C-alpha positions as a LaTeX table, in Angstrom:
\begin{tabular}{lrrr}
\hline
Residue & $x$ (\AA) & $y$ (\AA) & $z$ (\AA) \\
\hline
Met1 & 9.97 & 89.70 & 104.10 \\
Glu2 & 13.40 & 88.41 & 105.21 \\
Lys3 & 14.52 & 88.29 & 101.58 \\
Lys4 & 13.48 & 91.94 & 101.11 \\
Val5 & 15.35 & 93.02 & 104.25 \\
Val6 & 18.52 & 91.22 & 103.10 \\
Thr7 & 18.24 & 92.86 & 99.69 \\
Ile8 & 17.97 & 96.32 & 101.28 \\
Met9 & 20.96 & 95.60 & 103.54 \\
Ile10 & 23.04 & 94.52 & 100.52 \\
Ala11 & 22.02 & 97.68 & 98.69 \\
Phe12 & 23.11 & 99.81 & 101.65 \\
Ala13 & 26.41 & 97.91 & 101.85 \\
Leu14 & 27.09 & 98.59 & 98.16 \\
Met15 & 26.23 & 102.25 & 98.63 \\
Phe16 & 28.58 & 102.42 & 101.63 \\
Ile17 & 31.45 & 100.87 & 99.64 \\
Ser18 & 30.79 & 103.19 & 96.71 \\
Gly19 & 30.72 & 106.21 & 99.04 \\
Ala20 & 33.95 & 105.13 & 100.72 \\
Gln21 & 35.64 & 104.65 & 97.33 \\
Asn22 & 34.52 & 108.10 & 96.20 \\
Ala23 & 35.82 & 109.61 & 99.44 \\
Gln24 & 39.17 & 107.88 & 98.94 \\
Ala25 & 39.33 & 109.14 & 95.36 \\
Val26 & 38.63 & 112.69 & 96.53 \\
Ser27 & 41.26 & 112.40 & 99.27 \\
Ala28 & 43.83 & 111.15 & 96.76 \\
Ser29 & 43.01 & 114.03 & 94.43 \\
Ile30 & 43.40 & 116.57 & 97.24 \\
Ala31 & 46.68 & 115.01 & 98.38 \\
Glu32 & 48.02 & 115.23 & 94.83 \\
Ala33 & 46.98 & 118.87 & 94.53 \\
Leu34 & 48.71 & 119.73 & 97.82 \\
Glu35 & 51.97 & 118.28 & 96.48 \\
Asp36 & 51.95 & 120.64 & 93.48 \\
Lys37 & 54.84 & 123.06 & 93.97 \\
His38 & 52.90 & 125.81 & 92.21 \\
Val39 & 50.67 & 126.02 & 95.31 \\
Tyr40 & 53.68 & 127.33 & 97.27 \\
His41 & 55.18 & 129.71 & 94.73 \\
Thr42 & 55.14 & 133.49 & 95.01 \\
Glu43 & 55.70 & 135.68 & 91.98 \\
Glu44 & 58.53 & 138.13 & 92.59 \\
Ser45 & 56.28 & 140.97 & 91.38 \\
Asp46 & 53.73 & 140.01 & 94.04 \\
Tyr47 & 56.22 & 140.24 & 96.91 \\
Glu48 & 57.04 & 143.32 & 98.96 \\
Ser49 & 59.79 & 143.56 & 101.56 \\
Gly50 & 58.69 & 141.83 & 104.77 \\
Asp51 & 55.95 & 139.77 & 103.06 \\
Cys52 & 57.18 & 136.42 & 104.41 \\
Val53 & 54.32 & 136.00 & 106.92 \\
Leu54 & 51.75 & 137.36 & 104.45 \\
Ser55 & 52.99 & 134.93 & 101.78 \\
Ala56 & 52.91 & 132.00 & 104.20 \\
Thr57 & 49.38 & 132.97 & 105.25 \\
Arg58 & 48.33 & 133.11 & 101.60 \\
Ile59 & 49.66 & 129.59 & 101.08 \\
Met60 & 47.85 & 128.40 & 104.23 \\
Ile61 & 44.56 & 129.74 & 102.84 \\
Arg62 & 45.33 & 128.21 & 99.45 \\
Arg63 & 45.81 & 124.81 & 101.05 \\
Ala64 & 42.58 & 125.20 & 103.02 \\
Gly65 & 40.85 & 126.17 & 99.77 \\
Ile66 & 42.08 & 123.02 & 98.04 \\
Met67 & 40.84 & 120.93 & 100.96 \\
Asn68 & 37.43 & 122.62 & 100.70 \\
Asn69 & 37.08 & 122.36 & 96.92 \\
Asp70 & 37.52 & 126.11 & 96.46 \\
Asn71 & 38.38 & 126.25 & 92.76 \\
Glu72 & 39.46 & 129.89 & 93.07 \\
Trp73 & 42.48 & 129.17 & 95.27 \\
Lys74 & 44.89 & 129.81 & 92.37 \\
Asp75 & 43.67 & 133.40 & 92.13 \\
Leu76 & 44.70 & 134.30 & 95.68 \\
Thr77 & 47.74 & 136.59 & 95.60 \\
Asn78 & 49.59 & 138.67 & 98.15 \\
Ala79 & 48.14 & 141.77 & 96.49 \\
Lys80 & 44.59 & 140.52 & 97.08 \\
Leu81 & 45.23 & 139.42 & 100.66 \\
Arg82 & 47.35 & 142.39 & 101.76 \\
Pro83 & 44.49 & 144.92 & 102.35 \\
Lys84 & 42.69 & 142.45 & 104.65 \\
Ala85 & 45.74 & 141.01 & 106.39 \\
Thr86 & 48.05 & 143.98 & 106.93 \\
Glu87 & 48.26 & 147.61 & 107.92 \\
Asp88 & 51.38 & 149.72 & 107.33 \\
Gly89 & 53.20 & 146.52 & 106.38 \\
Leu90 & 52.38 & 144.73 & 109.65 \\
Met91 & 50.18 & 141.63 & 109.90 \\
His92 & 46.92 & 141.92 & 111.82 \\
Asn93 & 46.52 & 139.58 & 114.78 \\
Ser94 & 43.13 & 138.59 & 113.40 \\
Phe95 & 41.23 & 139.14 & 110.16 \\
Ser96 & 38.91 & 137.41 & 107.71 \\
Tyr97 & 39.22 & 136.76 & 103.99 \\
Thr98 & 36.32 & 135.63 & 101.79 \\
Asp99 & 36.81 & 133.84 & 98.49 \\
Asp100 & 34.30 & 131.91 & 96.35 \\
Gly101 & 31.70 & 131.96 & 99.15 \\
Ile102 & 34.15 & 130.62 & 101.74 \\
Thr103 & 35.31 & 132.85 & 104.60 \\
Tyr104 & 38.61 & 132.09 & 106.32 \\
Ser105 & 39.01 & 133.62 & 109.78 \\
Ile106 & 42.63 & 134.02 & 110.88 \\
Ser107 & 43.77 & 134.28 & 114.50 \\
Thr108 & 47.10 & 134.25 & 116.35 \\
Gly109 & 48.67 & 132.31 & 119.15 \\
Thr110 & 51.89 & 132.24 & 121.20 \\
Phe111 & 54.18 & 129.29 & 121.81 \\
Glu112 & 54.98 & 128.31 & 125.39 \\
Gly113 & 57.68 & 125.59 & 125.28 \\
Glu114 & 61.26 & 126.63 & 126.01 \\
Asp115 & 63.32 & 124.18 & 123.97 \\
Ser116 & 63.30 & 122.58 & 120.53 \\
Ala117 & 61.65 & 119.33 & 121.64 \\
Ala118 & 58.82 & 121.21 & 123.34 \\
Arg119 & 58.32 & 123.42 & 120.29 \\
Ile120 & 58.15 & 120.46 & 117.92 \\
Lys121 & 55.49 & 118.87 & 120.14 \\
Glu122 & 53.53 & 122.11 & 119.91 \\
Phe123 & 54.02 & 122.08 & 116.13 \\
Glu124 & 52.71 & 118.52 & 115.93 \\
Lys125 & 49.64 & 119.32 & 118.01 \\
Leu126 & 48.84 & 122.32 & 115.83 \\
Val127 & 49.09 & 120.54 & 112.47 \\
Arg128 & 46.89 & 117.73 & 113.75 \\
Ser129 & 44.15 & 120.30 & 114.31 \\
His130 & 45.06 & 122.35 & 111.24 \\
Pro131 & 46.09 & 120.09 & 108.33 \\
Glu132 & 46.09 & 123.14 & 106.05 \\
Gly133 & 49.14 & 124.32 & 108.00 \\
Val134 & 50.07 & 127.01 & 110.52 \\
Val135 & 52.28 & 130.07 & 109.94 \\
Val136 & 55.11 & 130.10 & 112.50 \\
Tyr137 & 57.24 & 133.18 & 113.17 \\
Gly138 & 60.10 & 134.49 & 115.26 \\
Ala139 & 62.12 & 137.72 & 115.48 \\
Asp140 & 65.40 & 135.79 & 115.20 \\
Ala141 & 64.04 & 132.56 & 113.81 \\
Ala142 & 65.92 & 132.44 & 110.49 \\
Glu143 & 69.38 & 132.86 & 109.01 \\
Thr144 & 68.26 & 136.30 & 107.83 \\
Gly145 & 66.73 & 137.28 & 111.18 \\
Thr146 & 62.99 & 137.89 & 111.49 \\
His147 & 61.07 & 135.39 & 109.39 \\
Gly148 & 57.93 & 133.26 & 109.14 \\
Val149 & 57.14 & 130.09 & 107.20 \\
Leu150 & 54.19 & 127.77 & 106.74 \\
Leu151 & 54.47 & 124.70 & 108.97 \\
Val152 & 52.66 & 121.86 & 107.16 \\
Asp153 & 53.51 & 118.62 & 108.97 \\
Val154 & 55.52 & 116.78 & 111.60 \\
Val155 & 56.34 & 113.13 & 110.85 \\
Asp156 & 58.29 & 111.05 & 113.37 \\
Gly157 & 59.72 & 114.24 & 114.84 \\
Val158 & 60.75 & 115.62 & 111.44 \\
Val159 & 59.25 & 119.04 & 110.71 \\
Tyr160 & 58.12 & 120.03 & 107.20 \\
Ala161 & 57.49 & 123.58 & 106.03 \\
Ser162 & 57.14 & 125.83 & 103.01 \\
Asp163 & 59.56 & 128.77 & 103.04 \\
Thr164 & 58.86 & 131.75 & 100.77 \\
Ser165 & 62.63 & 132.32 & 100.54 \\
Asn166 & 62.85 & 129.06 & 98.60 \\
Asn167 & 59.62 & 129.50 & 96.66 \\
Met168 & 59.84 & 132.90 & 95.01 \\
Gly169 & 60.92 & 134.12 & 91.61 \\
Asp170 & 62.94 & 131.41 & 89.86 \\
Arg171 & 63.01 & 129.22 & 93.01 \\
Asn172 & 60.19 & 126.76 & 93.67 \\
Leu173 & 61.19 & 123.99 & 96.06 \\
Gly174 & 57.73 & 123.46 & 97.54 \\
Ile175 & 57.56 & 121.73 & 100.93 \\
Gln176 & 60.92 & 120.98 & 102.56 \\
Lys177 & 62.29 & 119.50 & 105.73 \\
Trp178 & 62.79 & 122.22 & 108.33 \\
Lys179 & 66.59 & 121.81 & 108.16 \\
Asp180 & 66.51 & 122.65 & 104.44 \\
Thr181 & 64.61 & 125.92 & 104.92 \\
Thr182 & 66.21 & 129.19 & 106.06 \\
Met183 & 64.78 & 128.68 & 109.56 \\
Leu184 & 67.01 & 127.98 & 112.55 \\
Asp185 & 66.09 & 126.09 & 115.73 \\
Pro186 & 62.28 & 125.60 & 116.06 \\
Ser187 & 62.42 & 126.99 & 119.61 \\
Leu188 & 63.13 & 130.44 & 118.12 \\
Cys189 & 59.56 & 130.57 & 116.77 \\
Thr190 & 57.50 & 132.58 & 119.23 \\
Asp191 & 54.14 & 133.23 & 117.52 \\
Tyr192 & 51.81 & 131.69 & 114.96 \\
Trp193 & 48.86 & 132.49 & 112.71 \\
Tyr194 & 46.21 & 129.87 & 112.05 \\
Ile195 & 42.75 & 129.46 & 110.54 \\
Ser196 & 40.40 & 129.59 & 113.51 \\
Glu197 & 37.20 & 129.14 & 111.51 \\
Ile198 & 36.04 & 128.37 & 107.99 \\
Ser199 & 32.52 & 129.51 & 107.11 \\
Ile200 & 30.70 & 128.30 & 104.02 \\
Gly201 & 27.60 & 130.24 & 103.06 \\
Gly202 & 27.68 & 132.03 & 106.41 \\
Lys203 & 27.77 & 128.81 & 108.45 \\
Pro204 & 30.83 & 127.37 & 110.25 \\
Lys205 & 32.37 & 124.43 & 108.44 \\
Ala206 & 31.49 & 122.08 & 111.32 \\
Glu207 & 27.80 & 122.64 & 110.55 \\
Gln208 & 28.43 & 122.07 & 106.84 \\
Arg209 & 30.27 & 118.75 & 107.11 \\
Glu210 & 27.26 & 116.61 & 106.21 \\
Gly211 & 26.79 & 118.69 & 103.09 \\
Ser212 & 30.38 & 118.29 & 101.99 \\
Leu213 & 32.31 & 115.76 & 99.93 \\
Phe214 & 31.32 & 112.92 & 102.23 \\
Asp215 & 27.57 & 113.60 & 102.26 \\
Pro216 & 26.59 & 110.37 & 100.39 \\
Leu217 & 28.64 & 108.28 & 102.83 \\
Met218 & 27.13 & 110.07 & 105.83 \\
Gln219 & 23.60 & 109.46 & 104.53 \\
Val220 & 24.27 & 105.73 & 104.14 \\
Ile221 & 25.56 & 105.54 & 107.70 \\
Lys222 & 22.48 & 107.33 & 108.99 \\
Phe223 & 20.08 & 105.07 & 107.09 \\
Ala224 & 21.91 & 101.93 & 108.15 \\
\hline
\end{tabular}
């Protein structure tokens, strides 16, 4: 009996290792996809004046799609998103967009900190909760005035973002350090758009986690 129990435990251990390796492989694949500059590019023909926030929101949803194995993310354009996200050229404070059975609910928030250091801390807190990124905006936030970009990460106090101004037409610089975008001091960002919920098959993503990429690993943990 002891020999049988040991054999079962070894089998579970091997399954756990295999599941962990598969999860790592998936994570590496997703990370590679998110580094592809094509994810952040906007065709000039797909851009209308004032589309900076819409474009950044499109990229945010694209990144979320990649993270959720939505193979249709490449098909998302400003033209497709515009009817759901805007009215008379202005972004809605909240809306939903469904693609390939996945619904992305978008909401807005307002920054509270008064200086650059406070804003960067807020940035960092947001991207920890939203690894797909957060669209940050301000009326005088850029060299050109009113502008919004997709905030994607904060590493050791260094802010990284994707700026449509540098990723449209014949320009495709992908993710850049904040100082290399057209944005000015982070404290000039006053508002943000973020994905408040992702629903798969009508159920919030949180309820779907055990049926996602890591399902085999979760099952091994449960059985163990």
